[in-house]
């Protein structure tokens, strides 16, 4: 043991871990503190520092040519080395080598299959190999078709590379640092004087067992590693085409098409949509349909894939274990050894228009965007990158309108002296925004696009290892929790909606359970865009600055936020978009659960409003500067 320990509690009276004698006061933690009777203690074998960095080195070539008085062209290239994150302390980032798991496990190595630089110098400190250099070209053009300067056509295309974020790679370093944790068992105590004698538990079973299905020896907590053959560096291709035209009153109309696509993004990371799909990187997933087949070890086919260890008819043990079906179950049980890979991607395409005036007493900027943002952002299918996972991103807003406006009264010359004194120097400004609602699928819990679908048994005649409901095991013959059971559509849930209603519950149905050890129906197909409510806001400000003397000024300001008092309708909780079904145990027929604790009778309705009825905020301000 080491000095990296934390005492968490002195509460309670429980048997001493060494003597077995109950010690301490059950209700007086102060007394336990005085006698040194500890009831909660954790310790790590080390406390390493996470000291990561990446190195980028680049130079560029760029030149522009004025082909004629109407046409200008710019061409350039960036030659750059974009390095992967690496460990500056010399340990290195862990990589997962599948071919070594078997031999590592039977040789007793902790974290079989995971290697890093300090134990295998052939692996770079970054884990992933680096390219010496990339060439990233850029191109731009500007064309004045009439030669008057009033109309300009601009366009460009470029390649941009960048390093992934720190959080995406930190877990691979944590695995390499090989920190082993110890916690005092529950309902046990230890004296302060005995802490130095604590020992981590000794593994007595090298294989996953029914009592310990998570695995045997050689495993230390969660494992994360990179792909040792992955050269991937995140890359973005961006392009645009813009037409500007200046009208009378010094106004400008700007119309543009803008697009980009990004790829080679880490799957078990947060670069796309902020929450990585860890199960995509899990190398120990049970293949679809495997639980419908004989156990690879015993050769026995279980008739209850939800609990392969028990015969649902007799209650007798089958000898099967879930770990038997996992590719690396002999070493990792049902744990998830991860190997992150650069296989994620996204894209954006948008039409943008703006009408702008920036001179005179009246200024404004009206702009509109029609766009779509797609990517591997959903978490529905951990077995493939695209199918079920490629869809609308949570940041997508297909239609956005913004307006900013400002009017200055200047020196008011009407209505004589009174009008000049009272109305000169005022400014009124405002901001108005409307955005179409974001995709419901992307905004559901952790981007799992299944409306929280759950199915509970009814008419269950036996309890012999039969649980309360069905999961991926019954539907698809796998215990892979990342494979979402998605509803199927029987009609368009966007049609015939009432006020504040976003979905028709009658258009959703649970997928069909095939039974007879056959793979069930996959939902989630041919979904229309289902969205949240739109966003709408208007702010106004009226202010005037009065000069007092020399550098002294006083400003009066009256501001109104959401001055229309437009509270936004929304769902009070995820319960409003959660589907719950009942499964008849004998027939496996599925019906919507409309009883207590079932699907909400107001499913799909936005049943509350933000800040209602006090959305409007008024502010009065007085500022004196000198």
Coordinates of C-alpha atoms in Angstrom, one line a residue:
X1 CA 0.0 0.0 0.0
X2 CA 1.0 3.7 -0.4
X3 CA 0.4 7.0 1.2
X4 CA -2.2 8.0 -1.5
X5 CA -5.1 7.4 0.8
X6 CA -8.3 9.3 1.6
X7 CA -10.3 8.8 4.8
X8 CA -13.9 9.5 4.0
X9 CA -15.9 8.7 7.1
X10 CA -15.7 7.8 10.8
X11 CA -19.5 7.0 11.1
X12 CA -21.0 3.8 12.3
X13 CA -20.1 0.6 14.2
X14 CA -19.1 -2.4 12.1
X15 CA -16.7 -5.4 12.4
X16 CA -13.0 -4.6 12.2
X17 CA -11.5 -5.9 8.9
X18 CA -8.6 -7.6 10.8
X19 CA -10.1 -8.8 14.1
X20 CA -13.8 -9.2 13.1
X21 CA -14.8 -7.5 16.4
X22 CA -17.4 -4.7 16.1
X23 CA -15.8 -1.4 17.1
X24 CA -16.9 2.2 17.2
X25 CA -20.0 4.1 18.2
X26 CA -23.0 3.7 15.9
X27 CA -24.2 7.3 16.4
X28 CA -21.1 9.3 17.4
X29 CA -18.6 9.9 14.6
X30 CA -16.7 12.3 16.8
X31 CA -16.0 9.5 19.3
X32 CA -14.9 7.3 16.4
X33 CA -12.6 10.1 15.2
X34 CA -11.0 10.3 18.6
X35 CA -10.3 6.5 18.8
X36 CA -9.2 6.4 15.2
X37 CA -12.0 4.1 14.0
X38 CA -12.4 4.6 10.2
X39 CA -15.5 3.3 8.3
X40 CA -14.7 4.5 4.8
X41 CA -11.2 4.5 3.3
X42 CA -9.9 4.6 -0.3
X43 CA -6.4 4.4 -1.6
X44 CA -4.5 4.4 -4.9
X45 CA -1.1 2.8 -5.6
X46 CA 0.0 6.1 -7.2
X47 CA -1.2 9.6 -8.1
X48 CA 0.4 10.4 -11.5
X49 CA 0.0 13.7 -13.3
X50 CA -1.8 13.8 -16.6
X51 CA 0.8 15.8 -18.6
X52 CA -0.2 15.7 -22.3
X53 CA 0.7 17.8 -25.3
X54 CA 0.7 17.8 -29.0
X55 CA 3.1 19.5 -31.5
X56 CA 2.2 21.4 -34.6
X57 CA 4.7 22.9 -37.0
X58 CA 3.7 24.6 -40.2
X59 CA 4.7 27.0 -42.9
X60 CA 2.7 28.3 -45.8
X61 CA 2.9 29.7 -49.3
X62 CA 0.3 32.2 -50.5
X63 CA 0.1 34.5 -53.5
X64 CA -2.6 36.5 -55.2
X65 CA -3.0 37.6 -58.8
X66 CA -5.1 40.4 -60.3
X67 CA -5.8 38.7 -63.6
X68 CA -7.6 41.8 -64.8
X69 CA -9.6 44.7 -63.4
X70 CA -12.6 42.3 -62.8
X71 CA -10.9 39.1 -61.6
X72 CA -8.6 38.4 -58.7
X73 CA -7.3 34.9 -57.7
X74 CA -5.6 33.8 -54.5
X75 CA -3.8 30.4 -54.2
X76 CA -2.0 29.0 -51.2
X77 CA -0.9 25.9 -49.4
X78 CA -0.1 25.1 -45.8
X79 CA 2.6 22.4 -45.3
X80 CA 2.2 21.2 -41.7
X81 CA 3.0 18.5 -39.2
X82 CA 0.0 17.9 -37.0
X83 CA 1.1 15.6 -34.2
X84 CA -1.1 13.4 -32.0
X85 CA -1.5 14.0 -28.3
X86 CA 1.4 12.4 -26.4
X87 CA 2.5 11.9 -22.8
X88 CA 5.3 14.3 -21.7
X89 CA 6.2 12.1 -18.7
X90 CA 7.5 9.2 -20.8
X91 CA 4.8 6.6 -20.0
X92 CA 3.0 7.0 -23.3
X93 CA -0.6 6.6 -24.5
X94 CA -2.1 3.1 -24.3
X95 CA -3.0 1.2 -27.5
X96 CA -5.0 -1.9 -27.8
X97 CA -3.4 -4.9 -29.6
X98 CA -6.1 -7.6 -30.1
X99 CA -3.6 -10.2 -31.1
X100 CA -1.9 -10.1 -27.7
X101 CA -4.9 -10.5 -25.5
X102 CA -4.9 -14.3 -25.3
X103 CA -1.2 -14.7 -24.5
X104 CA -1.2 -11.7 -22.1
X105 CA -4.1 -13.0 -20.1
X106 CA -2.6 -16.5 -19.6
X107 CA 0.7 -14.9 -18.7
X108 CA -1.0 -12.9 -15.9
X109 CA -0.5 -9.4 -17.4
X110 CA -2.8 -6.8 -16.1
X111 CA -5.0 -5.2 -18.8
X112 CA -4.4 -7.9 -21.5
X113 CA -3.7 -6.4 -24.9
X114 CA -2.9 -2.9 -23.8
X115 CA 0.6 -1.6 -24.3
X116 CA 2.3 1.7 -24.2
X117 CA 5.8 3.2 -24.7
X118 CA 7.3 2.6 -21.3
X119 CA 6.7 -1.2 -21.6
X120 CA 7.1 -1.5 -25.3
X121 CA 9.4 1.1 -26.8
X122 CA 8.2 0.2 -30.4
X123 CA 5.0 2.1 -29.6
X124 CA 5.4 5.9 -29.8
X125 CA 4.6 8.2 -26.9
X126 CA 1.4 9.2 -28.8
X127 CA 0.3 5.6 -29.2
X128 CA -0.9 6.5 -32.7
X129 CA 1.7 6.9 -35.5
X130 CA 2.3 10.4 -36.9
X131 CA 2.7 11.6 -40.5
X132 CA 5.7 13.7 -41.3
X133 CA 3.7 16.4 -43.0
X134 CA 0.4 17.2 -44.7
X135 CA -0.3 19.6 -47.6
X136 CA -3.4 21.6 -47.1
X137 CA -4.3 23.7 -50.2
X138 CA -6.5 26.8 -50.2
X139 CA -8.1 28.6 -53.2
X140 CA -10.0 31.9 -53.5
X141 CA -11.5 34.0 -56.3
X142 CA -13.1 37.4 -56.5
X143 CA -15.0 38.6 -59.6
X144 CA -16.7 41.9 -60.4
X145 CA -18.9 40.9 -63.4
X146 CA -19.8 44.5 -64.3
X147 CA -16.7 46.3 -63.4
X148 CA -18.6 48.8 -61.3
X149 CA -17.7 47.6 -57.8
X150 CA -21.4 47.2 -56.9
X151 CA -21.6 43.5 -57.6
X152 CA -18.9 41.1 -56.4
X153 CA -18.9 37.3 -56.7
X154 CA -16.5 35.6 -54.2
X155 CA -15.7 31.9 -53.7
X156 CA -13.2 29.8 -51.9
X157 CA -12.2 26.2 -51.0
X158 CA -9.7 25.0 -48.4
X159 CA -8.4 22.1 -46.3
X160 CA -7.9 22.6 -42.6
X161 CA -6.4 20.1 -40.1
X162 CA -6.6 20.2 -36.4
X163 CA -5.8 18.2 -33.2
X164 CA -8.6 16.6 -31.3
X165 CA -9.5 17.9 -27.9
X166 CA -7.7 16.8 -24.7
X167 CA -10.6 14.9 -23.2
X168 CA -10.8 12.6 -26.2
X169 CA -7.3 11.1 -25.5
X170 CA -6.9 11.4 -21.7
X171 CA -8.5 8.0 -21.0
X172 CA -5.7 6.3 -23.0
X173 CA -3.1 7.8 -20.7
X174 CA -5.1 6.8 -17.6
X175 CA -4.9 3.2 -18.7
X176 CA -1.2 3.4 -19.3
X177 CA -0.6 4.9 -15.9
X178 CA -2.0 1.7 -14.5
X179 CA -3.4 3.2 -11.3
X180 CA -4.9 0.5 -9.0
X181 CA -7.5 1.5 -6.5
X182 CA -8.4 0.0 -3.1
X183 CA -11.5 0.7 -1.1
X184 CA -12.3 -0.6 2.4
X185 CA -15.1 -3.2 2.0
X186 CA -18.6 -2.1 3.0
X187 CA -19.8 -2.7 6.5
X188 CA -16.1 -2.9 7.7
X189 CA -14.0 -0.7 9.9
X190 CA -10.2 -0.2 10.3
X191 CA -8.1 1.5 12.9
X192 CA -5.8 4.3 11.8
X193 CA -2.9 2.3 13.2
X194 CA -3.9 -0.7 10.9
X195 CA -4.1 1.2 7.6
X196 CA -0.5 0.4 6.7
X197 CA -1.3 -3.3 6.9
X198 CA -4.2 -3.2 4.4
X199 CA -3.7 -5.4 1.4
X200 CA -5.5 -5.4 -2.0
X201 CA -7.6 -8.5 -2.5
X202 CA -5.9 -11.5 -4.0
X203 CA -7.5 -12.9 -7.2
X204 CA -8.2 -16.6 -6.7
X205 CA -10.1 -17.3 -10.0
X206 CA -8.3 -16.5 -13.3
X207 CA -11.6 -16.9 -15.3
X208 CA -15.0 -15.2 -15.2
X209 CA -17.4 -17.2 -13.1
X210 CA -21.1 -17.2 -12.4
X211 CA -20.3 -15.4 -9.1
X212 CA -18.0 -13.0 -10.9
X213 CA -19.2 -12.6 -14.5
X214 CA -17.3 -9.3 -15.0
X215 CA -14.1 -11.2 -15.3
X216 CA -11.2 -12.9 -13.4
X217 CA -7.6 -11.7 -12.7
X218 CA -5.6 -9.4 -14.8
X219 CA -8.1 -6.6 -15.1
X220 CA -7.8 -3.2 -13.3
X221 CA -10.8 -1.0 -13.7
X222 CA -11.8 0.6 -17.0
X223 CA -9.5 0.2 -20.1
X224 CA -9.2 2.6 -22.9
X225 CA -6.6 2.6 -25.7
X226 CA -6.0 3.9 -29.2
X227 CA -5.5 2.1 -32.4
X228 CA -1.8 1.5 -33.0
X229 CA -2.3 1.7 -36.8
X230 CA -4.5 4.8 -36.8
X231 CA -2.8 7.8 -38.6
X232 CA -6.1 9.8 -38.5
X233 CA -5.9 13.5 -37.9
X234 CA -9.2 15.5 -37.9
X235 CA -9.7 17.3 -41.2
X236 CA -12.2 19.8 -42.5
X237 CA -12.9 20.6 -46.2
X238 CA -14.7 24.0 -46.3
X239 CA -16.1 25.9 -49.3
X240 CA -18.3 28.9 -50.0
X241 CA -19.8 31.0 -52.8
X242 CA -21.0 34.5 -52.1
X243 CA -22.7 37.2 -54.2
X244 CA -22.7 40.8 -52.8
X245 CA -24.6 43.7 -54.4
X246 CA -24.8 47.2 -53.1
X247 CA -28.2 49.0 -53.6
X248 CA -29.2 52.6 -53.1
X249 CA -29.3 54.1 -49.6
X250 CA -25.9 52.4 -49.1
X251 CA -27.5 49.0 -48.4
X252 CA -25.9 45.7 -49.1
X253 CA -27.4 42.4 -50.0
X254 CA -25.2 39.3 -49.3
X255 CA -26.3 35.9 -50.5
X256 CA -24.1 32.8 -49.9
X257 CA -23.8 29.1 -50.0
X258 CA -21.5 27.7 -47.3
X259 CA -20.5 24.2 -46.7
X260 CA -18.0 22.0 -45.0
X261 CA -17.3 18.4 -44.1
X262 CA -15.1 17.1 -41.3
X263 CA -13.8 13.5 -40.8
X264 CA -11.2 11.4 -39.0
X265 CA -12.7 12.3 -35.7
X266 CA -12.3 10.0 -32.7
X267 CA -15.3 7.8 -32.0
X268 CA -14.9 7.6 -28.2
X269 CA -14.6 11.3 -27.9
X270 CA -16.5 14.5 -27.5
X271 CA -15.6 16.5 -30.6
X272 CA -18.9 15.7 -32.3
X273 CA -21.9 16.7 -30.2
X274 CA -20.1 16.6 -26.9
X275 CA -20.6 13.1 -25.8
X276 CA -18.7 10.1 -27.2
X277 CA -20.3 6.8 -28.2
X278 CA -18.1 4.6 -26.1
X279 CA -19.8 1.4 -27.2
X280 CA -18.6 2.0 -30.7
X281 CA -15.1 1.6 -29.4
X282 CA -15.9 -1.4 -27.3
X283 CA -14.0 -4.4 -28.6
X284 CA -15.8 -7.0 -26.5
X285 CA -19.4 -6.7 -27.8
X286 CA -21.5 -9.8 -28.2
X287 CA -22.4 -10.1 -31.9
X288 CA -26.0 -9.7 -32.9
X289 CA -27.8 -13.1 -32.7
X290 CA -25.1 -14.8 -30.6
X291 CA -27.3 -15.3 -27.6
X292 CA -29.7 -17.3 -29.8
X293 CA -26.9 -19.8 -30.6
X294 CA -25.3 -22.5 -28.4
X295 CA -23.0 -21.2 -25.7
X296 CA -19.4 -21.4 -27.2
X297 CA -18.1 -23.1 -24.1
X298 CA -20.9 -25.4 -23.0
X299 CA -22.7 -26.0 -26.3
X300 CA -26.1 -25.4 -24.7
X301 CA -28.6 -23.1 -26.2
X302 CA -30.4 -21.0 -23.7
X303 CA -34.2 -20.5 -24.1
X304 CA -34.0 -17.2 -22.2
X305 CA -31.4 -14.8 -23.7
X306 CA -32.2 -12.3 -20.9
X307 CA -30.6 -14.7 -18.4
X308 CA -28.6 -17.4 -20.1
X309 CA -27.5 -19.0 -16.8
X310 CA -31.0 -20.2 -15.8
X311 CA -33.6 -22.4 -17.5
X312 CA -36.8 -20.4 -17.4
X313 CA -39.0 -23.5 -17.2
X314 CA -37.3 -25.5 -14.4
X315 CA -35.1 -22.8 -12.8
X316 CA -32.1 -25.1 -13.0
X317 CA -28.7 -23.7 -13.9
X318 CA -27.7 -24.1 -17.6
X319 CA -24.0 -23.7 -17.1
X320 CA -24.0 -20.9 -19.6
X321 CA -22.4 -17.5 -18.8
X322 CA -22.7 -14.2 -20.6
X323 CA -18.9 -14.0 -20.6
X324 CA -18.8 -17.1 -22.9
X325 CA -20.4 -15.1 -25.7
X326 CA -18.1 -12.1 -25.5
X327 CA -15.1 -12.2 -27.9
X328 CA -12.7 -11.5 -25.0
X329 CA -14.9 -12.9 -22.3
X330 CA -12.2 -15.3 -21.1
X331 CA -10.1 -12.2 -20.1
X332 CA -12.5 -9.3 -19.6
X333 CA -15.8 -11.1 -18.8
X334 CA -18.5 -8.6 -19.8
X335 CA -16.3 -5.6 -19.3
X336 CA -15.7 -3.2 -22.2
X337 CA -12.0 -2.9 -23.4
X338 CA -12.1 0.2 -25.7
X339 CA -10.0 1.0 -28.8
X340 CA -10.8 4.4 -30.0
X341 CA -10.5 5.0 -33.8
X342 CA -10.7 8.1 -36.1
X343 CA -13.9 7.1 -37.9
X344 CA -16.5 9.8 -37.1
X345 CA -17.6 12.5 -39.5
X346 CA -20.0 15.4 -40.0
X347 CA -21.1 18.0 -42.5
X348 CA -22.8 21.3 -42.9
X349 CA -24.6 22.9 -45.9
X350 CA -26.3 26.2 -45.7
X351 CA -27.9 29.0 -47.6
X352 CA -27.2 32.4 -46.0
X353 CA -28.7 35.8 -46.9
X354 CA -28.2 39.2 -45.3
X355 CA -29.5 42.7 -46.0
X356 CA -27.4 45.3 -44.2
X357 CA -27.3 49.1 -43.8
X358 CA -24.5 50.5 -41.6
X359 CA -24.6 54.3 -42.4
X360 CA -27.0 57.1 -41.5
X361 CA -29.4 57.4 -38.6
X362 CA -31.1 54.1 -39.4
X363 CA -28.9 51.0 -39.3
X364 CA -30.0 47.4 -39.6
X365 CA -28.8 43.9 -40.3
X366 CA -31.5 41.3 -41.3
X367 CA -30.1 37.8 -41.9
X368 CA -31.6 34.4 -42.7
X369 CA -30.1 30.9 -42.8
X370 CA -31.5 27.7 -44.2
X371 CA -29.1 24.9 -43.4
X372 CA -28.7 21.3 -42.3
X373 CA -26.0 19.8 -40.0
X374 CA -25.5 16.0 -40.2
X375 CA -23.0 13.6 -38.7
X376 CA -22.4 10.4 -36.9
X377 CA -24.0 12.0 -33.9
X378 CA -26.7 9.5 -32.8
X379 CA -26.1 6.6 -30.5
X380 CA -28.2 3.8 -31.9
X381 CA -25.8 1.1 -33.4
X382 CA -22.4 0.3 -31.9
X383 CA -21.6 -2.3 -34.5
X384 CA -21.2 0.0 -37.5
X385 CA -20.2 3.7 -37.9
X386 CA -23.0 5.0 -40.1
X387 CA -26.2 2.9 -40.0
X388 CA -28.4 4.2 -37.3
X389 CA -25.8 6.7 -36.1
X390 CA -25.7 9.2 -39.0
X391 CA -28.4 11.8 -38.7
X392 CA -29.3 15.4 -37.7
X393 CA -27.0 16.9 -35.1
X394 CA -28.3 18.5 -31.9
X395 CA -26.9 21.9 -33.0
X396 CA -28.9 21.8 -36.2
X397 CA -31.5 24.6 -36.6
X398 CA -32.8 24.4 -40.2
X399 CA -34.2 28.0 -40.2
X400 CA -32.8 31.0 -38.4
X401 CA -33.7 34.6 -38.7
X402 CA -31.9 37.4 -36.9
X403 CA -32.5 41.1 -37.0
X404 CA -30.5 43.9 -35.4
X405 CA -31.7 47.5 -35.8
X406 CA -30.7 50.9 -34.5
X407 CA -32.1 54.4 -34.9
X408 CA -30.5 57.7 -33.7
X409 CA -32.6 60.9 -33.4
X410 CA -29.5 63.1 -33.7
X411 CA -30.1 66.8 -33.3
X412 CA -33.9 67.0 -33.2
X413 CA -34.9 70.4 -34.8
X414 CA -38.7 70.1 -34.7
X415 CA -41.1 71.5 -32.0
X416 CA -38.8 74.2 -31.0
X417 CA -36.5 74.3 -28.0
X418 CA -38.6 71.8 -26.0
X419 CA -38.4 69.2 -28.8
X420 CA -34.7 69.8 -29.2
X421 CA -34.0 69.4 -25.5
X422 CA -36.2 66.3 -24.9
X423 CA -35.7 64.4 -28.2
X424 CA -32.1 65.0 -29.3
X425 CA -29.4 62.4 -28.9
X426 CA -31.6 59.4 -28.2
X427 CA -30.8 55.9 -29.6
X428 CA -33.2 53.1 -29.8
X429 CA -31.8 49.6 -30.7
X430 CA -33.1 46.1 -30.8
X431 CA -32.5 42.5 -31.5
X432 CA -35.0 40.0 -32.7
X433 CA -34.3 36.2 -33.1
X434 CA -36.4 33.3 -34.4
X435 CA -35.0 29.8 -34.7
X436 CA -36.7 26.6 -35.7
X437 CA -36.6 23.9 -33.1
X438 CA -33.8 21.4 -32.9
X439 CA -34.1 17.7 -33.8
X440 CA -35.9 15.7 -31.1
X441 CA -33.9 12.6 -31.9
X442 CA -30.6 14.4 -31.3
X443 CA -31.7 16.1 -28.2
X444 CA -33.1 13.0 -26.5
X445 CA -31.1 11.5 -23.6
X446 CA -27.5 11.1 -24.6
X447 CA -28.5 11.2 -28.2
X448 CA -30.1 7.8 -28.1
X449 CA -32.9 8.2 -30.7
X450 CA -35.5 5.8 -29.3
X451 CA -37.7 8.0 -27.1
X452 CA -36.6 6.1 -24.0
X453 CA -38.5 3.0 -25.2
X454 CA -38.9 0.4 -22.5
X455 CA -40.9 -2.8 -22.4
X456 CA -42.1 -4.6 -19.3
X457 CA -43.6 -8.1 -19.0
X458 CA -47.2 -8.7 -18.2
X459 CA -48.8 -12.2 -17.5
X460 CA -45.4 -13.6 -16.5
X461 CA -46.2 -17.0 -15.1
X462 CA -42.7 -17.8 -13.8
X463 CA -39.8 -16.2 -12.0
X464 CA -37.2 -18.8 -12.9
X465 CA -34.5 -16.4 -14.0
X466 CA -37.0 -14.3 -15.9
X467 CA -36.7 -10.5 -15.4
X468 CA -39.3 -7.8 -15.4
X469 CA -39.0 -7.0 -19.1
X470 CA -37.2 -7.4 -22.4
X471 CA -34.0 -5.9 -23.7
X472 CA -31.6 -6.2 -26.7
X473 CA -31.1 -9.8 -25.6
X474 CA -34.7 -10.8 -26.5
X475 CA -34.8 -8.6 -29.7
X476 CA -31.4 -9.1 -31.2
X477 CA -29.6 -11.8 -29.3
X478 CA -26.9 -9.6 -27.7
X479 CA -26.5 -8.0 -24.4
X480 CA -25.0 -4.9 -26.0
X481 CA -26.8 -2.0 -24.3
X482 CA -25.6 0.5 -26.9
X483 CA -27.8 -1.1 -29.5
X484 CA -31.0 0.9 -29.2
X485 CA -34.4 -0.7 -29.4
X486 CA -36.1 2.0 -31.6
X487 CA -39.8 2.4 -32.3
X488 CA -41.3 1.9 -35.8
X489 CA -43.6 4.4 -37.4
X490 CA -47.1 3.5 -38.6
X491 CA -47.9 7.1 -39.8
X492 CA -46.3 10.5 -39.8
X493 CA -46.1 11.7 -36.2
X494 CA -45.8 15.3 -37.4
X495 CA -49.3 15.3 -38.9
X496 CA -52.6 16.5 -37.3
X497 CA -50.9 18.1 -34.3
X498 CA -52.8 20.2 -31.7
X499 CA -51.4 23.4 -30.2
X500 CA -48.2 22.8 -28.3
X501 CA -48.1 19.2 -29.6
X502 CA -45.0 18.0 -31.3
X503 CA -45.7 14.2 -31.8
X504 CA -48.6 11.8 -32.3
X505 CA -48.2 8.9 -29.9
X506 CA -50.4 6.8 -32.1
X507 CA -47.8 6.8 -34.9
X508 CA -45.3 4.9 -32.8
X509 CA -45.2 1.2 -32.2
X510 CA -42.7 -1.1 -30.6
X511 CA -40.7 -3.3 -33.0
X512 CA -41.8 -6.8 -33.4
X513 CA -40.2 -9.5 -31.3
X514 CA -39.5 -12.4 -33.6
X515 CA -39.2 -15.2 -31.0
X516 CA -37.9 -18.7 -31.8
X517 CA -34.3 -17.5 -31.5
X518 CA -34.7 -15.3 -34.4
X519 CA -33.6 -11.6 -34.7
X520 CA -36.4 -9.1 -34.2
X521 CA -37.4 -6.0 -36.1
X522 CA -35.1 -3.0 -36.2
X523 CA -36.9 0.3 -35.9
X524 CA -35.6 3.8 -36.4
X525 CA -36.1 3.8 -40.2
X526 CA -37.6 6.4 -42.5
X527 CA -38.1 8.9 -39.7
X528 CA -39.2 12.4 -40.7
X529 CA -37.6 15.4 -39.0
X530 CA -39.2 15.6 -35.6
X531 CA -38.3 18.8 -33.8
X532 CA -38.6 20.7 -30.5
X533 CA -40.5 24.0 -30.3
X534 CA -39.0 27.1 -31.9
X535 CA -37.1 29.8 -30.2
X536 CA -38.3 33.4 -30.3
X537 CA -36.9 36.5 -28.5
X538 CA -37.1 40.3 -28.8
X539 CA -35.0 42.8 -26.9
X540 CA -35.1 46.6 -27.0
X541 CA -33.0 49.4 -25.5
X542 CA -33.5 53.2 -25.4
X543 CA -30.7 55.3 -24.2
X544 CA -29.2 58.8 -24.3
X545 CA -25.9 60.2 -23.2
X546 CA -25.8 63.9 -22.0
X547 CA -22.5 65.7 -21.8
X548 CA -22.0 67.6 -18.5
X549 CA -18.6 69.1 -18.5
X550 CA -15.2 68.2 -20.1
X551 CA -15.0 64.4 -19.8
X552 CA -18.1 64.1 -17.6
X553 CA -21.2 62.4 -19.1
X554 CA -24.4 60.9 -17.8
X555 CA -26.2 58.1 -19.7
X556 CA -29.8 57.1 -19.2
X557 CA -30.7 53.6 -20.3
X558 CA -34.0 51.8 -20.4
X559 CA -33.8 48.1 -21.5
X560 CA -36.5 45.6 -22.1
X561 CA -35.5 41.9 -22.5
X562 CA -38.2 39.7 -24.2
X563 CA -40.3 42.8 -24.2
X564 CA -43.2 40.8 -25.9
X565 CA -43.3 38.6 -22.8
X566 CA -43.2 35.5 -25.0
X567 CA -42.6 32.5 -22.7
X568 CA -41.3 29.5 -24.7
X569 CA -43.3 26.3 -24.6
X570 CA -41.2 23.2 -23.8
X571 CA -41.4 19.7 -22.3
X572 CA -41.4 19.7 -18.5
X573 CA -39.3 16.5 -18.5
X574 CA -38.2 13.6 -20.6
X575 CA -41.3 11.8 -19.5
X576 CA -43.2 13.7 -22.2
X577 CA -41.3 11.9 -24.9
X578 CA -40.8 8.5 -23.3
X579 CA -42.5 5.4 -24.7
X580 CA -43.4 2.6 -22.4
X581 CA -44.9 -0.7 -23.6
X582 CA -46.2 -4.0 -22.1
X583 CA -45.1 -7.4 -23.4
X584 CA -47.4 -10.3 -22.9
X585 CA -45.0 -13.1 -21.7
X586 CA -46.6 -16.1 -23.5
X587 CA -47.3 -14.5 -26.8
X588 CA -44.7 -11.7 -26.9
X589 CA -47.5 -9.4 -28.1
X590 CA -46.6 -5.7 -27.4
X591 CA -49.1 -3.0 -26.5
X592 CA -48.7 0.6 -25.3
X593 CA -48.6 0.9 -21.6
X594 CA -51.2 3.6 -20.7
X595 CA -51.6 2.6 -17.0
X596 CA -49.9 4.0 -13.9
X597 CA -46.3 4.5 -14.6
X598 CA -46.8 4.0 -18.3
X599 CA -46.6 6.3 -21.3
X600 CA -47.8 9.8 -20.4
X601 CA -51.3 10.6 -21.5
X602 CA -49.9 13.9 -22.8
X603 CA -47.0 12.3 -24.7
X604 CA -45.6 14.7 -27.3
X605 CA -47.1 17.8 -25.7
X606 CA -45.0 20.7 -24.6
X607 CA -46.7 21.0 -21.2
X608 CA -44.8 24.0 -19.6
X609 CA -43.3 27.3 -20.5
X610 CA -40.0 28.9 -19.6
X611 CA -40.3 31.7 -17.0
X612 CA -44.0 31.9 -17.5
X613 CA -45.6 34.4 -16.9
X614 CA -42.6 36.5 -16.0
X615 CA -40.5 36.2 -19.2
X616 CA -40.2 40.0 -19.7
X617 CA -37.4 41.8 -17.8
X618 CA -37.2 45.6 -17.5
X619 CA -34.0 47.5 -16.5
X620 CA -33.4 51.1 -15.7
X621 CA -29.9 52.3 -15.7
X622 CA -28.0 55.5 -14.9
X623 CA -24.3 55.7 -15.6
X624 CA -22.0 58.6 -14.8
X625 CA -18.5 58.7 -16.4
X626 CA -15.8 61.2 -15.5

